[in-house]
Coordinates of C-alpha atoms and ligand atoms in Angstrom, one line a residue:
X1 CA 79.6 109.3 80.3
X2 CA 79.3 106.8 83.2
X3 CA 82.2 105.6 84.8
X4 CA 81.4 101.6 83.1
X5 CA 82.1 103.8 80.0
X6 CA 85.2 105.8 81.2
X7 CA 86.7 102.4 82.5
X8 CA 86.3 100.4 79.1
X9 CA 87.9 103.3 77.3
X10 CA 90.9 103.1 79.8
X11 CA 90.9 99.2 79.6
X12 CA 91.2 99.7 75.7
X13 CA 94.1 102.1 76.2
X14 CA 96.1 99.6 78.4
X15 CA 95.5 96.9 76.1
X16 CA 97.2 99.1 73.3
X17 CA 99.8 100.1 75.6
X18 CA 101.0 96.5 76.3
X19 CA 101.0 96.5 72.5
X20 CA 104.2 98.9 72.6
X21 CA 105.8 96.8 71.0
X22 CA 109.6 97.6 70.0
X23 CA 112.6 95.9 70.7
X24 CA 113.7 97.6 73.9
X25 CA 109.7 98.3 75.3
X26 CA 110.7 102.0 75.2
X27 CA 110.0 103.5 71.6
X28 CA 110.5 107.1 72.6
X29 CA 110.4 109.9 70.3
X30 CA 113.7 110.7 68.0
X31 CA 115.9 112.6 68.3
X32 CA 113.9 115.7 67.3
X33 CA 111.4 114.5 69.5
X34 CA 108.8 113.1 67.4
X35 CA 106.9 109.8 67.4
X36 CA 106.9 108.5 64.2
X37 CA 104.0 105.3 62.8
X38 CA 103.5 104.4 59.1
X39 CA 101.6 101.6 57.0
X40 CA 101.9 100.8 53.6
X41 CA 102.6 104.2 51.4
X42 CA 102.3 106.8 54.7
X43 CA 104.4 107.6 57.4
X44 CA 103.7 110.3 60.2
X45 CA 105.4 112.0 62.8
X46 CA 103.8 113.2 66.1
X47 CA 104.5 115.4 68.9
X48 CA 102.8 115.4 72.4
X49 CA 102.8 118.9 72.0
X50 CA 98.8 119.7 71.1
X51 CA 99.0 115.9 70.1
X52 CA 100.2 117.4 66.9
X53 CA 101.0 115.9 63.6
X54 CA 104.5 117.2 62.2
X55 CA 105.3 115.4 59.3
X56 CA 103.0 113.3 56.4
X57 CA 105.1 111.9 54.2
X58 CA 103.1 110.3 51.2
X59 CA 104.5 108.8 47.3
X60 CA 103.9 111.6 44.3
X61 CA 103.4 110.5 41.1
X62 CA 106.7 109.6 40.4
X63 CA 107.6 108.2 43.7
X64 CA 108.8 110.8 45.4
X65 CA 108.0 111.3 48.8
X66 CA 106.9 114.5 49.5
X67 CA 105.9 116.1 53.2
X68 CA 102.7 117.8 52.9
X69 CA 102.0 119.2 56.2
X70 CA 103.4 122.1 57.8
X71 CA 105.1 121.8 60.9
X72 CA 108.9 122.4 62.5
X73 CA 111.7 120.2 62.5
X74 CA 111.6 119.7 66.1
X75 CA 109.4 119.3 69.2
X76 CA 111.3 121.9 71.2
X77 CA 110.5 124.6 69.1
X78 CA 106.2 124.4 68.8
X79 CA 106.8 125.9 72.6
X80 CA 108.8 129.0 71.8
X81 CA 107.3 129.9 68.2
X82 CA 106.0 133.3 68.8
X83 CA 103.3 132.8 65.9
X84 CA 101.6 129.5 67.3
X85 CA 99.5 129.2 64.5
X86 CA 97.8 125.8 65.6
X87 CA 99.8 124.1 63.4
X88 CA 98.6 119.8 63.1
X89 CA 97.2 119.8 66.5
X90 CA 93.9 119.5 68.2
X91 CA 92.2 122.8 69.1
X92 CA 90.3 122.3 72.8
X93 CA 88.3 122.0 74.7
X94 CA 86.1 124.4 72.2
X95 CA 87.6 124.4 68.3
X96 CA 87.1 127.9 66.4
X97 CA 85.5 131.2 68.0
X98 CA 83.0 131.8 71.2
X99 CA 80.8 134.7 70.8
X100 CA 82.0 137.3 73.7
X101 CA 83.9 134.9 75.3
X102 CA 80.6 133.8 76.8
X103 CA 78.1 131.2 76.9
X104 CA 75.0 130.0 78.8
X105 CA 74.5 126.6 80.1
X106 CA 71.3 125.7 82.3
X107 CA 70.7 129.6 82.7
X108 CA 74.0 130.1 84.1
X109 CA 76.7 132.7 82.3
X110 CA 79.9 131.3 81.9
X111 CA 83.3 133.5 80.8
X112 CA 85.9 132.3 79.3
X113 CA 89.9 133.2 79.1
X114 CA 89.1 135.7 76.1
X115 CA 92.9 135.3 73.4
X116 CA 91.6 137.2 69.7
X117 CA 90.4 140.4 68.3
X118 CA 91.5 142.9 71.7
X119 CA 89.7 140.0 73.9
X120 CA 86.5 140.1 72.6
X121 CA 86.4 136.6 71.8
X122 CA 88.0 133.3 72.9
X123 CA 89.5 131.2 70.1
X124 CA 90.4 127.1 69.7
X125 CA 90.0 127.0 73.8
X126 CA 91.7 129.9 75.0
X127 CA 95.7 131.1 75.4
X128 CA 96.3 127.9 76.9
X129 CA 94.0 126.1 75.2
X130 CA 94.7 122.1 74.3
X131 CA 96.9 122.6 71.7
X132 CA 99.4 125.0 73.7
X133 CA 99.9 122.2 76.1
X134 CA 101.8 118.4 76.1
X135 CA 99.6 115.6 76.2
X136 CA 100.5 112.4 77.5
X137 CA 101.8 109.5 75.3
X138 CA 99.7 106.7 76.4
X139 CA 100.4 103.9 73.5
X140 CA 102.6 104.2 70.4
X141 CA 103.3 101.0 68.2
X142 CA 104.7 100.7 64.7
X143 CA 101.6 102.0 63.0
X144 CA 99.7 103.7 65.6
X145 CA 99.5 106.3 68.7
X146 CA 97.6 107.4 71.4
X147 CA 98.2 110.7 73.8
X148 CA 95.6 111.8 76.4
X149 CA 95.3 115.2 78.2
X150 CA 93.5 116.2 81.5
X151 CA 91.8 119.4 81.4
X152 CA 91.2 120.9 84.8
X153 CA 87.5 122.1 86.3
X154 CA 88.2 125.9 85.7
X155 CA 91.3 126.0 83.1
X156 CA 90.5 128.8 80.3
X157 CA 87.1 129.3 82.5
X158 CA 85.5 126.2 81.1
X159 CA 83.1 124.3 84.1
X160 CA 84.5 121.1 84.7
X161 CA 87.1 118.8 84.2
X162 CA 87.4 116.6 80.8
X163 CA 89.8 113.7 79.9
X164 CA 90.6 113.2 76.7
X165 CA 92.2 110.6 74.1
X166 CA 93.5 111.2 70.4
X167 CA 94.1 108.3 68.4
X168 CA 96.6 108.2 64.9
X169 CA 96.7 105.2 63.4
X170 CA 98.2 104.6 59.6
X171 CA 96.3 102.0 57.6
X172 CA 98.0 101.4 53.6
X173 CA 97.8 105.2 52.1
X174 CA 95.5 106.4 54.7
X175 CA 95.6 108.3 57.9
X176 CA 93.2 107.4 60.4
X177 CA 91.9 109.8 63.3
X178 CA 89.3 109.2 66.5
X179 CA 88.8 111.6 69.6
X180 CA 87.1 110.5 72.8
X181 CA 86.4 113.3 75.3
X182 CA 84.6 112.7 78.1
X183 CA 83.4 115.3 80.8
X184 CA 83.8 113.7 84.3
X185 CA 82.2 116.4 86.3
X186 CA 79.9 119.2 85.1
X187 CA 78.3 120.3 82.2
X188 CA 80.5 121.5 79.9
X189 CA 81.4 122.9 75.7
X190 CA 83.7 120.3 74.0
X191 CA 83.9 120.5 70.3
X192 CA 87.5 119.1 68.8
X193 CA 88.5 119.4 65.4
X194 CA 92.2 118.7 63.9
X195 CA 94.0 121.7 62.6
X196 CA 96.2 120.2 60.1
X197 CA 98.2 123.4 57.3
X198 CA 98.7 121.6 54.2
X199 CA 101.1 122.2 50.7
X200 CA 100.5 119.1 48.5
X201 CA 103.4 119.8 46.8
X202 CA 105.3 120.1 50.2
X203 CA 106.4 124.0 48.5
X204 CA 109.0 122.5 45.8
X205 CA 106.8 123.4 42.9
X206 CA 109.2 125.4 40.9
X207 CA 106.3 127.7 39.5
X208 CA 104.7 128.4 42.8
X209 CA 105.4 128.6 46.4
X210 CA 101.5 129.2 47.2
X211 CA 98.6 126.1 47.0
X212 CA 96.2 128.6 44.8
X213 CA 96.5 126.3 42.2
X214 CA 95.3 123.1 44.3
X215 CA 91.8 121.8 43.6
X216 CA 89.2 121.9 46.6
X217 CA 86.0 119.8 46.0
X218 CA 83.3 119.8 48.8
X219 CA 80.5 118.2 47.1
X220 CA 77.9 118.5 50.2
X221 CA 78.6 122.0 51.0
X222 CA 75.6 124.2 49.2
X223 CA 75.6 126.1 52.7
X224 CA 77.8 128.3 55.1
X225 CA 78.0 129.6 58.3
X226 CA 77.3 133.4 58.3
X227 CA 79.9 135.6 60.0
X228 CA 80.6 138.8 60.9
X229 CA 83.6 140.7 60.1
X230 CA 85.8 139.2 63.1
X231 CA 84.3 135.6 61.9
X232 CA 81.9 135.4 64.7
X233 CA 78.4 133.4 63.8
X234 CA 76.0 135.8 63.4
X235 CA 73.3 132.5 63.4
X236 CA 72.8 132.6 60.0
X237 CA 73.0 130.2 57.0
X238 CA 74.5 131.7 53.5
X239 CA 73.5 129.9 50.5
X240 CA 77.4 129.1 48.2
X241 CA 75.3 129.7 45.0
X242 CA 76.4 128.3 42.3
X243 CA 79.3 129.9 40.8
X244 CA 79.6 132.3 43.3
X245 CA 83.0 132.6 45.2
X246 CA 82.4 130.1 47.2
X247 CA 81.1 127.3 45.4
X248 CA 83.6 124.8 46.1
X249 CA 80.3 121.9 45.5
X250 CA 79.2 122.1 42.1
X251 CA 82.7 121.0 40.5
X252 CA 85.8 121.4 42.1
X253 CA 87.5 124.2 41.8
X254 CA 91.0 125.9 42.0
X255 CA 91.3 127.8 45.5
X256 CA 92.8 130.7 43.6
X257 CA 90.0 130.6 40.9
X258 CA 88.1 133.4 42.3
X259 CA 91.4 135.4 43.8
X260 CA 90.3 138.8 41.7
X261 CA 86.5 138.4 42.3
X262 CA 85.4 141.7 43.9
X263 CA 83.6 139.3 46.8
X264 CA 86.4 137.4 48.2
X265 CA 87.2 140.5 49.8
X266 CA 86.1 140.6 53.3
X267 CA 85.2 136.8 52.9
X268 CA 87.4 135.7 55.6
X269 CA 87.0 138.6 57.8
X270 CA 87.7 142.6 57.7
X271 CA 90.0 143.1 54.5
X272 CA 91.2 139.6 54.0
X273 CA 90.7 138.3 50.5
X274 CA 90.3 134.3 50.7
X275 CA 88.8 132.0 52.8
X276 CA 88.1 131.3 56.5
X277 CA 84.6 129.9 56.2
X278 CA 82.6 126.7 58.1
X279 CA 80.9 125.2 55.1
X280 CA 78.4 122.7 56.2
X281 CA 78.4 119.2 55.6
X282 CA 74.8 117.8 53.8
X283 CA 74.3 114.3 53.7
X284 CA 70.9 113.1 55.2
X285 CA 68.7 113.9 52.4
X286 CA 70.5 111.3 50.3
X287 CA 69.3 108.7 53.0
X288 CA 71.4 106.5 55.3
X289 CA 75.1 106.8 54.5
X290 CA 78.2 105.5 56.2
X291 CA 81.1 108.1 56.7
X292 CA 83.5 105.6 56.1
X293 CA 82.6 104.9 52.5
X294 CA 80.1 107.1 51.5
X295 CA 81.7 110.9 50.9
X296 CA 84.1 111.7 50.9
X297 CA 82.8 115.2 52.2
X298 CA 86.4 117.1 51.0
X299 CA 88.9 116.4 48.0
X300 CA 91.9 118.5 47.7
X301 CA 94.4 117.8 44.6
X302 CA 97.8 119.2 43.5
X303 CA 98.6 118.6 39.8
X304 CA 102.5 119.5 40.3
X305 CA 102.6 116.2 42.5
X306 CA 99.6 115.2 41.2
X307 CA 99.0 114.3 45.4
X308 CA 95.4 114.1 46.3
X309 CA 93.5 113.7 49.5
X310 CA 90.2 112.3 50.4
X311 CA 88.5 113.7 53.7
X312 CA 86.1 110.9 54.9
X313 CA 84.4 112.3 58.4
X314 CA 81.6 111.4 60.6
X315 CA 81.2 115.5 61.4
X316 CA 79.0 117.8 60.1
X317 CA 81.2 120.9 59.3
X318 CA 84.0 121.3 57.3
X319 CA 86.4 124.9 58.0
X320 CA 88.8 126.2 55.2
X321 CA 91.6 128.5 56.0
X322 CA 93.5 129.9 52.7
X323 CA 96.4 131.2 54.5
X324 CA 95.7 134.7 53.8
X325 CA 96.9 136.1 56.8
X326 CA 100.3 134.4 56.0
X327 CA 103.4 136.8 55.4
X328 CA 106.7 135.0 55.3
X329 CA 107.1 134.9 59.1
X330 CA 106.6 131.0 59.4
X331 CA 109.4 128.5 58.4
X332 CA 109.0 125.9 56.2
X333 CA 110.9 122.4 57.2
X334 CA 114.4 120.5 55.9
X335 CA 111.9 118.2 54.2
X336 CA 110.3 121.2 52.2
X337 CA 111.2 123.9 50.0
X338 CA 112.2 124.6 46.6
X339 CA 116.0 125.1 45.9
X340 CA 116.7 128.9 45.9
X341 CA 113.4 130.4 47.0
X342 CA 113.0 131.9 50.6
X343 CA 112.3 128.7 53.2
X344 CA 109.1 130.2 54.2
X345 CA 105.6 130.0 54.3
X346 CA 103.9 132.7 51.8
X347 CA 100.6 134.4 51.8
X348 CA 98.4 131.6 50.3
X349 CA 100.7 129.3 51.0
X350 CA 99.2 126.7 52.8
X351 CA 95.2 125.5 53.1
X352 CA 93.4 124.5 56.6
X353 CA 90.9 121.9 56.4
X354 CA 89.8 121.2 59.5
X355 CA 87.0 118.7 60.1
X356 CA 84.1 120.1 63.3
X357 CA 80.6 120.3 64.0
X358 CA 78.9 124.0 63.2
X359 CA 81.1 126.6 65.0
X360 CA 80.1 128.6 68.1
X361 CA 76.6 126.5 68.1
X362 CA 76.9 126.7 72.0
X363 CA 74.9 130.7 71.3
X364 CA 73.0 129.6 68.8
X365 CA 70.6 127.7 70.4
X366 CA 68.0 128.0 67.5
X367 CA 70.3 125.3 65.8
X368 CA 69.3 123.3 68.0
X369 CA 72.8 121.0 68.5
X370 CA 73.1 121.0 72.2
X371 CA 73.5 117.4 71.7
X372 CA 76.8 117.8 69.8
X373 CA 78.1 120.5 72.0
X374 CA 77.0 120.0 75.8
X375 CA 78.5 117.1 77.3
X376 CA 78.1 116.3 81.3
X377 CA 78.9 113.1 83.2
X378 CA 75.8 111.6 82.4
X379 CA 76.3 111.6 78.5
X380 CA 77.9 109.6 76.0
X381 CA 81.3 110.9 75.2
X382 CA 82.2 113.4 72.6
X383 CA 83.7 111.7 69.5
X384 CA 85.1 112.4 66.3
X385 CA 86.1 110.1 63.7
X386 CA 88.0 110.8 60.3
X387 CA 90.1 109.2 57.3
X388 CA 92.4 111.0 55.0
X389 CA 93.1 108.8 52.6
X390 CA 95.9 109.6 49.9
X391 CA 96.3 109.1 46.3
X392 CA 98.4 110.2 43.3
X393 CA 97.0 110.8 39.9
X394 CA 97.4 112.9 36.7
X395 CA 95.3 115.1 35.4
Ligands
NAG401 C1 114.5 101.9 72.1 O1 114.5 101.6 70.7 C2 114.0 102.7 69.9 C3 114.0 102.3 68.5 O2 113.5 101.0 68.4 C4 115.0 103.9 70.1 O3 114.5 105.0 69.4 C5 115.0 104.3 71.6 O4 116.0 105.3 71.8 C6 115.4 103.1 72.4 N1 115.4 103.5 73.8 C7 116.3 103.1 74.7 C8 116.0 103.6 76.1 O5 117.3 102.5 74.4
NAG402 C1 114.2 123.5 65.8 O1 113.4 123.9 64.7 C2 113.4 125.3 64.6 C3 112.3 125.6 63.5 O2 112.4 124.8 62.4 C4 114.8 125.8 64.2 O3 114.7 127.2 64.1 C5 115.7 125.4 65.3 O4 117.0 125.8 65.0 C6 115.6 124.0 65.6 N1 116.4 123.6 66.8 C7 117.2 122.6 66.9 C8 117.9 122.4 68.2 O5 117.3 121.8 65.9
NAG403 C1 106.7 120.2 75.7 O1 107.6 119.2 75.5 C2 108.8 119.7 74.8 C3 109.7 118.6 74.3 O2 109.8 117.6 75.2 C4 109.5 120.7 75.7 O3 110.6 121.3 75.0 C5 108.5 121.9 76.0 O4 109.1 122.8 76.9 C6 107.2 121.3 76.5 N1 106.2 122.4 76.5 C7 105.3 122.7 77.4 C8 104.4 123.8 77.2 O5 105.2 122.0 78.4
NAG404 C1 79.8 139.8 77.0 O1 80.8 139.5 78.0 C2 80.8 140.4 79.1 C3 82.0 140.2 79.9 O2 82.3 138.8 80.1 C4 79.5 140.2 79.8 O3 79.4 141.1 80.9 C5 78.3 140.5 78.8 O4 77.1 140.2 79.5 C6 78.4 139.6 77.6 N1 77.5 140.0 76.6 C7 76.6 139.2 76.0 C8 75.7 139.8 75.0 O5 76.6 138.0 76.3
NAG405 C1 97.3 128.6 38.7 O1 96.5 129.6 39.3 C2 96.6 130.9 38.6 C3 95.8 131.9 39.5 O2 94.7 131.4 40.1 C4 96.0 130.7 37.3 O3 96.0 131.9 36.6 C5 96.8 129.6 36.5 O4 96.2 129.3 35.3 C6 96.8 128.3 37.3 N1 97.8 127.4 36.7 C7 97.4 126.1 36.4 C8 98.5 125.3 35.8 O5 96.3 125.7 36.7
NAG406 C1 84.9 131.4 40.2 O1 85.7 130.6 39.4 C2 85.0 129.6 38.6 C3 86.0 128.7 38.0 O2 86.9 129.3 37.2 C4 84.1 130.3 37.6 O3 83.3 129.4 37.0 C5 83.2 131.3 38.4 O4 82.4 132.1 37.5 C6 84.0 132.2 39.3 N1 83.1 133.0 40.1 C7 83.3 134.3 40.3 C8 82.3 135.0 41.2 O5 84.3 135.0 39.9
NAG407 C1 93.9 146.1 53.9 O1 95.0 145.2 53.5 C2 95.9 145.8 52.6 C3 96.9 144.7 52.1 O2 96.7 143.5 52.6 C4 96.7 146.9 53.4 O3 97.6 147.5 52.5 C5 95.7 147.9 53.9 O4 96.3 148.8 54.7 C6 94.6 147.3 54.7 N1 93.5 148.2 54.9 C7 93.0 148.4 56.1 C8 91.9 149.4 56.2 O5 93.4 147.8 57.1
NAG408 C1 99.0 118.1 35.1 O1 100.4 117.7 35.1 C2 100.7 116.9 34.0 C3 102.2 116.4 34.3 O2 103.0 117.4 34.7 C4 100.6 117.7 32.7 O3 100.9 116.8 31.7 C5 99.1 118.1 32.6 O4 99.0 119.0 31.5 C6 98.7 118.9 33.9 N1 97.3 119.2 33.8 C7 96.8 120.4 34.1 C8 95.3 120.5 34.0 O5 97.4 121.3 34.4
NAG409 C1 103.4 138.5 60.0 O1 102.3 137.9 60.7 C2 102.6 137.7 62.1 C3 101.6 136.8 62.8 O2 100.5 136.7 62.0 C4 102.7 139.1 62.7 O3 103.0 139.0 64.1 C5 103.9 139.8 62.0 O4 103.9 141.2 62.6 C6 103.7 139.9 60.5 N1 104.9 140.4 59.9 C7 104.8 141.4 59.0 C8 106.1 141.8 58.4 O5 103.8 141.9 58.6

């Protein structure tokens, strides 16, 4: 990125930050510490904290509102969970899993801060990674927010330093993402994603706490990443063959469909029964297509609220996290629950739908996407664009 570009960007931040525009000039967060923006039919709340999203509140079929995120019910507490499961923030500088904590840019080795399976592998940027840290609130207004973070040269092991601005803003019924990163100094990994746990029925479904019964449609996913058994890339491509376990393109499908099929054992790593797969995202061999309308590339539907959500994206994988390694350890928030069940996150409870480029494509050269995953001061800036846009039907 050249500096004429890292200047406009700034320029476009002030502009929205002389926007601020409350009564007093000093909107600051509530008094659990969250930043709140809505539109027409949504409302969101925000922490600097991994510029995380902590609340989505959207209209069921009956005109309820109903948060389907998960999250805690204040800012001061996403520092001392002991789980930090990423929950509704941006995983950086490098989303998902590096191979041996390595990589190789330019023929040099590079070692990162190592944080999963014993140290073997670094995941979502390391044990400080982005979403461990608080970003900067550079603009809020009534319907949208910015924060930006400064990684350090070094930080987590990653060469060079790289700025970086998230972007919510509510539009009626949807919720609109875009992340800039730009890498001032040296060549460096960036790949961003947004790490969002959903329940569409926000767990007050009387007949079940879990989201096995929500419908998952990915209608341009025929292919997967191959993993091994600690989810590392192993390089190849798997073929989701048609009613196989992980056919989720076909016709959509319940996420608990397939629960007692001998091969969702193992499918999201050693002895996990689920899902924690990269599906890819095939679009090009329909011709040109615009992310914004054309898509979208994920539906995912609740018939007890009857809450659906349309994924429109600009990137070209698509991860899904069933919650499998859930046990009861997580809370659930005041907004949440079902009266007289435990306030607490189940196994299965939750999916993770995280829009991304192919994972760990940095040492899989073969895949040729260097362009989507090396960025230095000379190129244009990493970006990722998205719209989840809500609806309520019956079905
Ligand atoms: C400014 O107003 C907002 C609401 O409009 C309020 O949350 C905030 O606490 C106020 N700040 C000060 C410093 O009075
Ligand atoms: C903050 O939220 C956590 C998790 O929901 C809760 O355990 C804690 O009591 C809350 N603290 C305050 C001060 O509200
Ligand atoms: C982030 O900000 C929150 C709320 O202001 C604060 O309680 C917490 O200690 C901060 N965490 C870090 C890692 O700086
Ligand atoms: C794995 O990482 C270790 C330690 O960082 C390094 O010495 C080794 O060369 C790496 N192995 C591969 C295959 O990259
Ligand atoms: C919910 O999911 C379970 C297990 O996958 C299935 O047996 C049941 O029929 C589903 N219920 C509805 C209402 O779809
Ligand atoms: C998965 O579930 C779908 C929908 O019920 C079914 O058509 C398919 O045969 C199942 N596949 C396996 C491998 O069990
Ligand atoms: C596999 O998981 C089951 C239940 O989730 C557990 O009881 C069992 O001990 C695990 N087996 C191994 C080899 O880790
Ligand atoms: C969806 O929910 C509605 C209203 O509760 C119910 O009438 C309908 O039978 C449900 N459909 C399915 C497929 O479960
Ligand atoms: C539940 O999961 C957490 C984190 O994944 C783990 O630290 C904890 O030991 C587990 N608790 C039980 C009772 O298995």
């Amino acid at each position: 990125m050249k500096i004429s570009g890292v200047v406009s960007i700034l320029a476009a931040v002030a502009t929205a930050a002389a926007q601020y525009a409350t009564p007093n000039g000093t909107a600051g967060p509530d008094e659990d510490g969250k930043y709140e923006i809505s539109s027409t039919g949504i409302r969101g709340s925000f922490i600097p904290y991994g510029a995380s999203i902590t609340n989505l509140f959207v209209k069921d079929r009956n005109g309820i509102e109903r948060d389907i995120v998960l999250g805690f019910d204040n800012a001061s507490f996403y520092s001392v969970d002991p789980f930090h499961p990423h929950l509704g923030g941006v995983p950086g500088r490098y989303a998902n899993r590096i191979k041996n904590s390595t990589f190789n840019i330019d023929g040099v080795d590079y070692h990162v801060t190592p944080n999963e399976n014993g140290g073997r592998n670094q995941l979502h940027g390391g044990p400080d990674g982005w979403d461990y840290r608080n970003f900067t609130v550079v603009a809020h207004t009534e319907d949208s927010i910015t924060f930006s973070i400064v990684d350090p040269d070094g930080k987590e092991g990653f060469p060079g330093e790289v700025i970086s601005y998230i972007t919510y803003t509510m539009t009626p019924y949807t919720w609109n993402l875009k992340m800039v990163a730009l890498s001032t100094t040296k060549k460096t990994p960036i790949m961003l994603s947004s790490h969002v746990y959903w329940n569409l029925d926000a767990f007050a479904n009387p007949e079940t706490p879990t989201a096995l019964n929500h419908t998952l449609y990915l209608p341009y996913s025929g292919q997967r990443v191959g993993v091994d058994n600690i989810l590392i890339p192993d390089g190849t491509i798997l073929p989701n063959q048609k009613y196989s376990v992980n056919d989720f393109w076909s016709s959509p499908k319940q996420i608990g469909a397939n629960l007692t099929a001998p091969e969702l054992l193992g499918n999201c790593g050693f002895n996990c029964t689920g899902y924690d797969n990269c599906y890819l995202v095939n679009r090009e061999q329909n011709g040109p297509y615009n992310w914004r309308n054309d898509g979208p590339v994920a539906s995912l539907s609740s018939n007890f609220t009857g809450i659906q959500v349309d994924i429109y994206t600009d990137q070209e994988a698509f991860q899904v996290y069933s919650c499998g390694g859930q046990n009861g350890s997580l809370p659930i928030k005041s907004t949440q629950g079902y009266e007289g069940r435990p306030r607490v996150v189940e196994q299965y409870g939750c999916i993770v739908m995280e829009v991304e480029d192919w994972i760990d494509a940095i040492n899989q050269p073969e895949w040729q996407r260097e362009k989507k995953h090396i960025f230095g001061p000379e190129d244009p800036a990493y970006t990722l664009e998205a719209a989840y846009k809500f609806s309520a039907n019956l079905y």
